[in-house]
Coordinates of C-alpha atoms and ligand atoms in Angstrom, one line a residue:
Chain H
M1 CA -9.0 -0.1 20.5
A2 CA -9.5 -0.4 16.7
E3 CA -12.9 -1.0 15.3
K4 CA -14.3 -4.6 15.0
K5 CA -14.9 -5.5 11.3
I6 CA -17.0 -8.0 9.7
R7 CA -14.9 -10.5 7.6
I8 CA -16.7 -12.1 4.8
M9 CA -15.8 -14.5 2.3
V10 CA -17.2 -14.6 -1.3
A11 CA -16.8 -18.0 -3.1
K12 CA -17.8 -19.7 -6.2
P13 CA -18.2 -23.4 -5.7
G14 CA -18.0 -25.9 -8.6
L15 CA -17.4 -25.6 -12.3
D16 CA -19.3 -22.3 -12.7
G17 CA -17.6 -19.5 -14.4
H18 CA -20.3 -16.8 -13.9
D19 CA -18.3 -14.4 -11.5
R20 CA -19.8 -11.2 -12.5
G21 CA -22.3 -11.2 -9.5
A22 CA -19.4 -12.5 -7.1
R23 CA -17.2 -9.6 -8.1
I24 CA -20.1 -7.1 -7.8
L25 CA -20.9 -8.5 -4.3
A26 CA -17.2 -8.4 -3.1
R27 CA -17.0 -4.7 -4.1
C28 CA -20.3 -3.9 -2.5
F29 CA -19.3 -5.7 0.9
R30 CA -16.1 -3.6 0.8
D31 CA -18.1 -0.5 0.3
A32 CA -20.2 -1.5 3.3
G33 CA -16.9 -1.5 5.4
F34 CA -16.4 -5.3 5.5
E35 CA -13.1 -7.0 4.9
V36 CA -13.8 -9.3 1.9
I37 CA -11.8 -12.4 0.9
Y38 CA -12.5 -13.3 -2.6
T39 CA -11.4 -16.7 -3.5
G40 CA -12.4 -16.9 -7.3
C41 CA -14.1 -19.6 -9.4
H42 CA -13.8 -23.3 -9.4
Q43 CA -13.6 -24.0 -5.7
T44 CA -14.5 -27.3 -4.1
P45 CA -16.4 -27.2 -1.0
E46 CA -13.4 -28.5 1.1
Q47 CA -11.3 -25.6 -0.4
I48 CA -13.9 -23.2 0.6
A49 CA -14.3 -24.4 4.3
A50 CA -10.5 -24.8 4.7
A51 CA -10.0 -21.0 3.6
A52 CA -13.0 -19.8 5.7
I53 CA -11.4 -21.3 8.8
Q54 CA -7.9 -20.1 8.0
E55 CA -9.3 -16.5 7.2
D56 CA -11.6 -16.4 10.5
V57 CA -14.3 -15.2 8.5
D58 CA -17.9 -14.5 10.2
I59 CA -19.7 -15.4 7.2
V60 CA -19.4 -17.3 3.7
G61 CA -21.3 -16.2 0.9
L62 CA -21.6 -18.8 -1.8
S63 CA -22.5 -17.8 -5.4
C64 CA -23.8 -20.2 -7.9
L65 CA -25.5 -19.9 -11.2
S66 CA -24.7 -23.3 -12.8
G67 CA -27.6 -25.4 -11.0
A68 CA -25.2 -27.6 -8.7
H69 CA -26.2 -25.5 -5.5
R70 CA -28.2 -28.5 -4.2
Y71 CA -25.2 -30.4 -3.5
L72 CA -22.4 -27.7 -3.2
F73 CA -24.2 -25.4 -0.6
P74 CA -25.1 -28.0 2.0
R75 CA -21.7 -29.5 1.5
V76 CA -20.0 -26.4 2.7
V77 CA -22.2 -26.3 5.7
E78 CA -21.4 -29.9 6.6
I79 CA -17.6 -29.6 6.4
L80 CA -17.7 -26.4 8.3
K81 CA -19.5 -28.3 11.0
E82 CA -17.2 -31.4 10.9
K83 CA -14.3 -29.0 11.5
G84 CA -15.8 -27.4 14.7
A85 CA -16.8 -24.0 12.7
A86 CA -20.5 -24.4 12.7
D87 CA -20.5 -20.7 14.1
I88 CA -19.6 -19.4 10.5
T89 CA -22.9 -18.3 8.8
V90 CA -23.3 -19.7 5.4
I91 CA -25.5 -17.9 2.7
G92 CA -26.0 -18.2 -1.0
G93 CA -27.2 -16.8 -4.2
G94 CA -27.5 -17.2 -8.0
I95 CA -30.0 -18.9 -10.2
I96 CA -31.7 -20.9 -7.5
P97 CA -35.3 -22.0 -8.2
D98 CA -37.8 -21.4 -5.6
Q99 CA -38.6 -25.0 -4.9
D100 CA -35.0 -25.5 -3.8
F101 CA -35.3 -23.1 -1.0
P102 CA -36.8 -25.3 1.8
S103 CA -34.2 -28.0 1.5
L104 CA -31.3 -25.5 1.5
Y105 CA -32.7 -23.9 4.5
D106 CA -33.0 -27.2 6.0
A107 CA -29.5 -27.8 5.3
G108 CA -28.3 -24.8 7.4
I109 CA -28.1 -22.1 4.6
K110 CA -29.2 -19.0 6.5
A111 CA -30.4 -16.9 3.5
I112 CA -30.7 -17.1 -0.4
F113 CA -30.8 -14.2 -2.8
T114 CA -31.6 -14.6 -6.5
P115 CA -31.2 -12.3 -9.6
G116 CA -32.5 -8.8 -9.0
A117 CA -32.0 -8.9 -5.4
P118 CA -30.9 -5.3 -4.4
L119 CA -27.4 -5.0 -3.0
D120 CA -28.5 -3.1 -0.1
T121 CA -30.9 -5.6 1.1
I122 CA -28.3 -8.1 0.9
V123 CA -25.7 -5.8 2.9
Q124 CA -28.6 -5.1 5.4
W125 CA -29.3 -8.8 5.9
V126 CA -25.6 -9.2 6.8
R127 CA -25.4 -6.4 9.1
T128 CA -28.6 -7.5 10.9
N129 CA -27.8 -11.3 11.3
V130 CA -24.0 -11.3 11.5
Q131 CA -21.7 -9.7 14.2
P132 CA -18.0 -9.7 14.1
R133 CA -16.7 -13.0 15.7
N134 CA -20.5 -13.8 15.9
E135 CA -20.3 -12.4 19.6
Chain X
M1 CA -12.3 -20.9 33.5
T2 CA -9.6 -18.5 34.8
E3 CA -8.1 -16.2 32.4
E4 CA -4.9 -17.6 33.1
F5 CA -6.2 -21.2 32.2
E6 CA -7.6 -20.0 28.9
G7 CA -4.3 -18.2 28.1
M8 CA -2.3 -21.4 28.5
E9 CA -4.9 -23.4 26.6
Q10 CA -4.7 -20.9 23.7
L11 CA -0.8 -21.3 23.8
R12 CA -1.2 -25.0 23.7
K13 CA -3.3 -25.0 20.8
I14 CA -1.3 -22.6 18.8
R15 CA 2.0 -24.5 19.4
A16 CA -0.1 -27.6 18.4
G17 CA -0.7 -25.8 15.1
D18 CA -4.4 -25.1 15.6
V19 CA -5.4 -23.0 12.7
R20 CA -8.8 -21.6 14.3
T21 CA -7.1 -20.5 17.4
A22 CA -4.2 -18.9 15.8
S23 CA -6.3 -17.1 13.1
R24 CA -8.7 -15.7 15.8
L25 CA -5.6 -14.5 17.8
I26 CA -4.3 -12.7 14.7
R27 CA -8.0 -11.0 14.5
N28 CA -7.7 -9.9 18.0
L29 CA -4.4 -8.4 17.3
E30 CA -6.0 -6.7 14.1
D31 CA -8.6 -5.3 16.4
E32 CA -6.2 -4.4 19.1
L33 CA -8.2 -6.3 21.9
P34 CA -6.4 -6.0 25.1
E35 CA -6.4 -9.7 25.6
A36 CA -4.3 -10.1 22.5
K37 CA -1.3 -8.4 24.2
S38 CA -1.5 -10.9 27.1
A39 CA -1.5 -13.6 24.4
I40 CA 1.8 -12.2 22.9
R41 CA 3.3 -12.1 26.2
R42 CA 2.8 -15.7 26.6
I43 CA 3.8 -16.7 23.1
F44 CA 6.8 -14.5 22.8
P45 CA 9.3 -16.8 24.6
H46 CA 8.7 -19.5 22.0
T47 CA 9.4 -17.4 18.9
G48 CA 12.4 -17.2 16.9
R49 CA 12.4 -20.3 14.9
A50 CA 11.1 -19.4 11.5
H51 CA 12.7 -18.0 8.5
V52 CA 10.7 -14.9 7.8
V53 CA 10.7 -13.9 4.0
G54 CA 9.1 -10.5 2.9
I55 CA 7.9 -10.1 -0.7
T56 CA 7.4 -6.7 -2.1
G57 CA 7.0 -4.9 -5.4
S58 CA 4.6 -2.7 -7.4
P59 CA 1.0 -3.5 -7.8
G60 CA 0.4 -6.3 -10.1
A61 CA 4.0 -7.3 -10.3
G62 CA 3.2 -10.9 -9.6
K63 CA 3.8 -11.2 -6.0
S64 CA 1.0 -13.4 -5.1
T65 CA 1.5 -15.5 -8.1
L66 CA 5.2 -15.9 -7.0
V67 CA 4.2 -16.7 -3.3
D68 CA 1.9 -19.5 -4.6
A69 CA 4.8 -21.1 -6.6
L70 CA 7.2 -20.6 -3.8
I71 CA 4.7 -22.4 -1.3
A72 CA 4.7 -25.3 -3.7
S73 CA 8.6 -25.6 -4.0
F74 CA 9.0 -25.3 -0.2
R75 CA 6.3 -27.9 0.3
K76 CA 8.4 -30.2 -2.0
R77 CA 11.4 -29.5 0.5
E78 CA 9.0 -30.7 3.2
K79 CA 9.0 -27.3 4.9
T80 CA 5.7 -25.9 6.4
V81 CA 4.7 -22.6 5.2
G82 CA 2.6 -19.5 6.6
V83 CA 1.6 -16.7 4.4
L84 CA 0.5 -13.2 5.6
A85 CA -0.9 -11.4 2.7
V86 CA -1.7 -7.7 3.0
D87 CA -4.0 -6.0 0.8
P88 CA -5.1 -2.2 1.2
T89 CA -8.1 -0.9 3.4
S90 CA -10.0 1.5 1.4
P91 CA -9.7 4.9 3.0
F92 CA -13.2 5.8 2.2
T93 CA -15.3 2.9 3.4
G94 CA -12.8 1.2 5.7
G95 CA -13.6 -2.0 4.0
A96 CA -11.2 -4.0 2.0
I97 CA -11.1 -6.7 -0.9
L98 CA -8.4 -9.3 0.1
G99 CA -7.4 -10.9 -3.1
D100 CA -4.0 -12.2 -2.8
R101 CA -5.4 -15.6 -1.7
I102 CA -7.3 -16.1 -5.1
R103 CA -3.8 -17.3 -6.4
M104 CA -2.9 -19.5 -3.6
Q105 CA -6.1 -21.4 -3.4
R106 CA -4.7 -24.5 -4.5
H107 CA -3.0 -25.1 -1.2
A108 CA -6.1 -24.5 0.8
E109 CA -6.5 -28.1 1.9
D110 CA -2.8 -28.7 2.6
P111 CA -2.4 -28.5 6.5
G112 CA 1.2 -27.6 6.0
V113 CA 0.1 -24.4 4.5
F114 CA -1.5 -21.7 6.6
V115 CA -2.7 -18.5 4.3
R116 CA -4.0 -15.5 6.3
S117 CA -5.1 -12.2 4.7
L118 CA -4.8 -8.9 6.5
A119 CA -6.1 -5.4 5.6
T120 CA -3.8 -2.5 6.1
R121 CA -6.4 -0.6 8.3
G122 CA -4.7 2.7 7.6
A123 CA -1.1 1.6 8.2
L124 CA 1.2 3.4 5.7
G125 CA 4.2 1.2 5.4
G126 CA 2.8 -1.2 3.1
L127 CA 1.8 -3.7 5.8
S128 CA -0.8 -3.9 8.6
K129 CA 0.0 -2.9 12.2
A130 CA -0.8 -6.5 13.5
V131 CA 1.7 -8.2 10.8
G132 CA 4.7 -8.4 13.1
D133 CA 2.7 -9.9 16.0
A134 CA 1.0 -12.2 13.2
V135 CA 4.4 -13.4 12.2
H136 CA 5.0 -14.5 15.9
V137 CA 1.8 -16.5 16.0
M138 CA 2.8 -18.5 12.7
D139 CA 6.3 -18.9 14.1
V140 CA 4.8 -20.3 17.3
M141 CA 2.6 -22.7 15.3
G142 CA 5.9 -24.1 14.0
K143 CA 5.9 -23.0 10.3
D144 CA 9.3 -23.3 8.9
L145 CA 8.9 -20.5 6.6
I146 CA 6.7 -17.4 7.0
L147 CA 6.0 -15.5 3.6
V148 CA 4.8 -11.9 4.0
E149 CA 3.4 -10.3 0.9
T150 CA 3.1 -6.5 1.3
V151 CA 0.4 -4.4 -0.6
G152 CA 1.7 -3.2 -4.0
T153 CA 4.4 -0.6 -3.1
G154 CA 5.7 2.6 -4.4
Q155 CA 8.9 3.9 -3.1
Q156 CA 8.2 4.4 0.3
E157 CA 6.5 1.4 1.7
V158 CA 9.8 -0.2 3.1
E159 CA 8.1 -1.4 6.5
I160 CA 8.8 -4.9 5.5
I161 CA 12.4 -4.6 6.3
N162 CA 11.7 -4.5 10.0
H163 CA 9.7 -7.8 9.8
S164 CA 11.7 -10.0 7.6
H165 CA 15.1 -11.8 7.5
T166 CA 15.0 -11.9 3.8
V167 CA 13.5 -9.4 1.6
I168 CA 12.7 -10.0 -2.1
V169 CA 11.9 -7.0 -4.4
V170 CA 9.8 -8.2 -7.3
L171 CA 10.3 -6.0 -10.4
V172 CA 8.7 -6.3 -13.8
P173 CA 10.0 -4.9 -17.2
G174 CA 8.3 -2.4 -19.2
M175 CA 6.8 -0.4 -16.4
G176 CA 8.8 2.8 -17.4
D177 CA 11.4 4.2 -15.0
E178 CA 11.8 1.1 -13.0
I179 CA 15.2 1.9 -11.7
Q180 CA 14.2 5.4 -10.8
A181 CA 11.6 3.8 -8.3
I182 CA 14.1 1.4 -7.1
K183 CA 16.9 4.2 -6.3
A184 CA 14.6 5.8 -3.8
G185 CA 14.2 3.4 -1.0
I186 CA 13.2 0.1 -2.4
M187 CA 16.5 -0.6 -3.5
E188 CA 18.2 -0.5 -0.1
I189 CA 16.0 -2.9 1.3
A190 CA 16.4 -5.8 -1.1
D191 CA 18.3 -8.9 -0.4
I192 CA 17.1 -10.6 -3.6
F193 CA 15.9 -9.2 -6.7
V194 CA 13.4 -10.9 -8.9
I195 CA 12.8 -9.9 -12.5
N196 CA 9.3 -11.3 -12.9
K197 CA 7.5 -11.8 -16.2
A198 CA 11.1 -12.2 -17.6
D199 CA 9.6 -13.4 -20.9
R200 CA 8.6 -9.6 -21.6
D201 CA 10.6 -7.2 -23.6
G202 CA 13.0 -5.0 -21.7
S203 CA 14.0 -7.7 -19.0
H204 CA 17.6 -7.6 -20.2
Q205 CA 17.9 -4.1 -20.0
L206 CA 16.2 -3.9 -16.5
E207 CA 18.6 -6.5 -15.5
S208 CA 21.7 -4.7 -16.9
E209 CA 20.5 -1.3 -15.4
L210 CA 20.2 -3.2 -11.9
M211 CA 23.6 -4.8 -12.4
S212 CA 25.2 -1.4 -12.9
M213 CA 23.6 -0.1 -9.9
L214 CA 24.8 -3.0 -7.7
N215 CA 28.3 -2.3 -9.1
M216 CA 28.3 1.1 -7.6
V217 CA 27.7 -0.1 -4.1
P218 CA 31.2 -0.2 -2.5
E219 CA 30.5 -2.9 0.0
F220 CA 27.8 -5.2 0.7
Q221 CA 26.7 -6.2 4.4
G222 CA 28.0 -9.7 5.1
G223 CA 29.5 -9.9 1.8
W224 CA 26.0 -10.7 0.3
R225 CA 25.5 -9.1 -3.0
P226 CA 21.9 -9.2 -3.7
P227 CA 21.5 -11.9 -6.6
I228 CA 19.2 -11.3 -9.4
V229 CA 16.7 -14.1 -10.4
R230 CA 15.0 -14.1 -13.6
I231 CA 11.4 -15.7 -13.3
G232 CA 9.8 -16.8 -16.8
N233 CA 6.2 -16.7 -17.5
C234 CA 4.1 -18.2 -15.0
F235 CA 1.9 -19.7 -17.8
E236 CA 4.8 -22.0 -19.1
P237 CA 5.2 -24.4 -16.2
G238 CA 8.4 -25.8 -17.3
P239 CA 10.7 -22.9 -17.3
F240 CA 8.7 -21.2 -14.6
G241 CA 9.2 -24.1 -12.1
E242 CA 12.9 -24.2 -12.9
S243 CA 13.6 -20.6 -12.2
L244 CA 11.3 -20.9 -9.0
E245 CA 13.7 -23.9 -7.9
E246 CA 16.7 -21.3 -8.4
L247 CA 14.7 -18.7 -6.3
A248 CA 13.8 -21.2 -3.5
A249 CA 17.8 -22.2 -3.4
V250 CA 18.9 -18.6 -3.2
I251 CA 16.4 -17.9 -0.4
G252 CA 18.1 -20.7 1.6
D253 CA 21.4 -19.5 0.8
H254 CA 20.6 -16.0 2.2
Y255 CA 19.3 -17.4 5.2
R256 CA 22.6 -19.6 5.8
R257 CA 24.7 -16.4 5.1
L258 CA 22.7 -14.5 7.9
V259 CA 23.3 -17.3 10.2
E260 CA 27.0 -17.5 9.3
T261 CA 27.8 -14.1 9.5
D262 CA 25.6 -13.2 12.5
L263 CA 23.5 -10.8 10.4
L264 CA 20.5 -12.8 11.5
G265 CA 20.9 -11.4 15.1
D266 CA 21.1 -7.9 13.6
R267 CA 17.8 -8.5 11.7
M268 CA 16.0 -10.0 14.7
R269 CA 17.3 -7.0 16.8
R270 CA 15.8 -4.6 14.4
K271 CA 12.5 -6.2 14.5
T272 CA 12.8 -6.0 18.3
M273 CA 13.5 -2.3 18.3
V274 CA 10.5 -1.6 16.3
E275 CA 8.5 -3.7 18.8
I276 CA 9.8 -1.8 21.6
H277 CA 8.9 1.6 19.9
E278 CA 5.4 0.3 19.2
A279 CA 4.8 -1.0 22.7
L280 CA 6.1 2.2 24.2
R281 CA 3.9 4.2 22.1
D282 CA 1.0 2.1 23.0
A283 CA 1.8 2.1 26.6
I284 CA 2.7 5.8 27.0
L285 CA 1.4 8.0 24.2
A286 CA -1.8 6.3 23.4
P287 CA -3.3 6.7 27.0
I288 CA -2.3 10.4 27.1
L289 CA -3.8 11.1 23.6
K290 CA -7.0 9.2 24.4
E291 CA -7.5 11.2 27.7
M292 CA -6.7 14.5 26.1
T293 CA -9.4 13.7 23.2
E294 CA -11.9 12.6 25.8
S295 CA -11.5 15.6 28.0
G296 CA -11.9 17.9 25.2
E297 CA -8.4 19.2 25.7
M298 CA -7.4 18.4 22.2
E299 CA -10.3 20.4 20.7
E300 CA -9.2 23.3 22.9
I301 CA -5.5 23.0 22.0
A302 CA -6.5 22.8 18.3
G303 CA -8.3 26.1 18.7
R304 CA -5.4 27.8 20.3
L305 CA -3.2 26.6 17.4
L306 CA -5.6 27.9 14.9
R307 CA -5.7 31.2 16.4
K308 CA -1.8 31.0 16.5
E309 CA -1.8 31.6 20.1
T310 CA 0.8 28.9 20.5
D311 CA 2.7 26.4 18.5
P312 CA 2.8 22.5 18.4
Y313 CA 6.2 22.4 20.1
T314 CA 5.3 24.5 23.0
I315 CA 2.2 22.4 23.4
A316 CA 4.2 19.3 23.4
A317 CA 6.7 20.4 25.8
E318 CA 3.8 21.6 28.1
V319 CA 2.0 18.1 27.9
A320 CA 5.3 16.3 28.5
R321 CA 6.0 18.4 31.7
R322 CA 2.8 17.7 33.0
R323 CA 2.3 14.0 32.3
L324 CA 5.7 12.6 32.2
K325 CA 7.1 13.5 35.6
Ligands
LIG1 C1 -23.7 -12.9 -18.0 C2 -24.0 -14.4 -18.4 C3 -23.1 -15.2 -18.8 C4 -21.7 -14.7 -19.0 C5 -20.9 -14.7 -17.7 C6 -19.8 -13.6 -17.5 C7 -19.3 -13.7 -16.3 N1 -17.9 -13.7 -16.1 O1 -20.0 -13.6 -15.2 C8 -21.2 -15.8 -20.1 C9 -21.5 -15.3 -21.6 C10 -19.6 -16.1 -20.0 C11 -22.0 -17.0 -19.7 C12 -21.9 -18.2 -20.0 C13 -22.6 -19.4 -19.7 N2 -23.9 -19.3 -19.4 CO1 -24.7 -17.7 -18.7 N3 -25.6 -16.1 -18.0 C14 -25.3 -15.0 -18.0 C15 -26.7 -14.1 -17.5 C16 -27.3 -13.5 -18.7 C17 -26.4 -13.1 -16.6 C18 -25.6 -13.5 -15.4 C19 -25.1 -12.2 -14.6 O2 -23.9 -11.9 -14.8 N4 -25.9 -11.4 -13.8 C20 -25.6 -10.3 -13.2 C21 -25.3 -10.5 -11.6 C22 -24.9 -9.2 -11.0 O3 -26.4 -11.2 -11.0 P1 -26.2 -12.6 -10.4 O4 -25.1 -13.3 -10.5 O5 -27.5 -13.5 -10.6 O6 -26.3 -11.9 -8.8 C23 -27.2 -11.6 -8.1 C24 -28.2 -12.3 -7.3 O7 -28.2 -13.7 -8.0 C25 -27.4 -12.4 -6.1 N5 -26.4 -13.4 -5.7 C26 -25.6 -14.3 -6.6 N6 -24.6 -14.8 -6.1 C27 -24.7 -14.4 -4.7 C28 -24.0 -14.9 -3.7 C29 -24.4 -14.3 -2.4 C30 -23.5 -14.9 -1.3 C31 -25.5 -13.5 -2.4 C32 -25.8 -12.9 -0.9 C33 -26.1 -13.1 -3.3 C34 -25.8 -13.6 -4.5 O8 -27.1 -11.2 -5.9 C35 -26.6 -10.6 -7.3 C36 -27.1 -9.2 -7.2 O9 -28.6 -9.2 -7.1 C37 -27.6 -15.4 -17.0 C38 -28.9 -15.2 -17.0 C39 -29.6 -14.4 -15.9 N7 -30.5 -13.4 -16.2 O10 -29.0 -14.6 -14.7 C40 -27.0 -16.5 -17.7 C41 -27.2 -18.1 -17.3 C42 -26.5 -17.9 -15.7 N8 -26.1 -18.7 -18.2 C43 -26.6 -19.8 -18.3 C44 -25.7 -20.9 -19.0 C45 -26.4 -22.1 -19.2 C46 -24.5 -20.6 -19.4 C47 -23.6 -21.3 -20.3 C48 -23.4 -22.9 -19.7 C49 -24.0 -21.2 -21.7 C50 -23.4 -22.3 -22.6 N9 -24.1 -23.2 -23.0 O11 -22.2 -22.0 -22.9 C51 -22.2 -20.8 -20.1 C52 -21.4 -21.4 -18.9 C53 -20.2 -20.6 -18.4 C54 -19.4 -21.1 -17.1 N10 -18.1 -21.3 -17.5 O12 -19.9 -21.5 -16.3 C55 -27.9 -20.2 -17.6 C56 -27.7 -21.1 -16.4 C57 -28.8 -22.0 -16.3 C58 -29.1 -22.8 -15.0 N11 -28.3 -22.5 -13.9 O13 -29.9 -23.7 -15.1 C59 -28.4 -18.8 -17.5 C60 -29.4 -18.5 -16.2 C61 -29.1 -18.3 -18.7 C62 -30.6 -19.1 -18.9 N12 -31.5 -18.6 -18.6 O14 -30.4 -20.3 -19.4 N13 -23.2 -16.7 -19.1
LIG2 N1 2.6 -12.8 -18.3 C1 2.8 -12.9 -17.0 N2 1.8 -12.7 -16.3 C2 2.0 -12.8 -14.8 C3 3.1 -13.4 -14.2 N3 2.9 -13.6 -12.9 C4 1.8 -13.0 -12.9 N4 1.1 -12.7 -13.9 C5 -0.2 -12.0 -13.9 O1 -0.1 -10.8 -13.4 C6 -1.3 -10.4 -12.7 C7 -1.1 -10.0 -11.2 O2 -0.5 -11.0 -10.6 P1 -0.5 -11.1 -9.0 O3 0.2 -12.2 -8.6 O4 -1.9 -11.0 -8.4 O5 0.4 -9.7 -8.6 P2 0.5 -8.9 -7.2 O6 1.8 -8.4 -7.3 O7 0.2 -10.0 -6.2 O8 -0.8 -8.0 -7.1 P3 -1.3 -7.1 -6.1 O9 -1.2 -7.9 -4.9 O10 -2.5 -6.7 -6.4 O11 -0.2 -5.9 -5.8 C8 -2.1 -11.7 -12.7 O12 -3.1 -11.3 -13.7 C9 -1.2 -12.6 -13.1 O13 -1.8 -13.7 -13.8 C10 4.1 -14.0 -15.2 O14 5.1 -14.5 -14.8 N5 3.9 -13.7 -16.6
LIG3 MG1 -1.0 -9.8 -4.5

């Protein structure tokens, strides 16, 4: 039997062109042995959720540096739930003020990482909290 | 719930086009779970409807951009489309960045389009081992057209021929010795040549070199001489769209020719042969290798080989005598 791998999607919702962090993360997840689907910038929450389902990912990582995370992140969780894919973990990162954390957690975002978060901490979080097929 | 019932339920959902069930089955195939094999047993009788088009060419030739545009033109013709996009697995980490999808994201919400990325996971032919069965899954979902994008290829990655009815080879001008590369392998598998980024210098030279090469072929199977389609700059929507329409039409022509000349049967038989080989290898060879590895026999044989006490052929004959009575 071949090895089961974590499939992760890295996506940038909204009109935010800061893709440096997302690209770095995509590479770092690959180096951790994950299969990474990178969908690029300017994605609507609907596109992100649809792609996550088509790709059968275990986890979606949203990156937002524009300030629109308060609407965009919860919306992705909501659509996944509507489509019967609530088992897909959603995490986020970027420029996110501390005071927004509680409401994002309430909305179902499982973890948030801000500038300076060490890459191995992020990878370790995924390894600890996500199993392939969330079994 | 019994396994049988779950299996029938899975088949029903896939036939109804359920994306989650289909994508999960493809994942089970990638991971080579035992239950994936039973699933393929169940869906196999329902396969054989879709037109499978392979798209291959060197890295960065514009394959994904072309697939994206083809999706749009087949959707205009009211065809449903499945895409299997393969990108390489890193041999060092086992991870992969599957980036083909970026170019196709505008179709993400279209229920008539299903894009699934696959990593090669060590397969050498430019595809993933699961791709043949993944094509079956999309076929049973009812996709009219299945586009399979290979990894960026060199000269040897011609596995795509075993899985498609129509093979498109994408070439770009100004990459140096293009024709050199095509001569060795890729040339023989093309049903359609695309000269991509034809706005660039050298596209006419590439075209005439291709022509003179085709002129040297004494006879074409089914009388189909691979047409050469020039595709303009994708950033100029007008001319790009026009050349895309031409390509979509040529793809349809090729399929009709396959049907008329019964070459379609040939192509399907070719895939079947590969599937039998793979299945036999899994059923016969894999268990033997597994047992020999686990029992330590493999290590022991390696030692004997290194000490030159025997040779691989003698070993193979011995193992065959013992195991395949
Ligand atoms: C580089 C940069 C740019 C570059 C972007 C280049 C590129 N292609 O990425 C350029 C010059 C183009 C740019 C433009 C703009 N920028 Co700018 N930019 C920055 C800057 C200096 C650094 C961002 C960066 O690349 N960091 C490096 C990466 C590796 O870090 P990161 O993305 O934060 O990611 C880390 C974590 O946040 C986390 N993470 C991030 N995403 C995710 C996702 C997941 C799933 C996980 C697990 C973790 C995670 O992990 C990473 C590793 O630690 C920041 C300031 C800052 N210090 O952050 C401003 C900043 C983001 N920019 C800002 C602004 C305002 C703009 C502009 C609007 C400026 C303007 N008026 O034109 C434009 C908008 C561009 C656009 N189209 O969106 C503001 C945003 C303000 C806000 N949100 O309230 C910032 C914060 C500067 C500031 N202090 O005002 N910018
Ligand atoms: N000038 C020009 N650039 C193009 C054209 N088509 C694609 N490109 C660019 O070529 C680059 C690669 O395009 P892709 O479609 O990703 O190529 P690919 O063959 O799928 O690449 P791999 O899957 O990585 O092998 C991108 O930057 C495209 O924007 C074209 O017609 N003209
Ligand atoms: Mg590609």
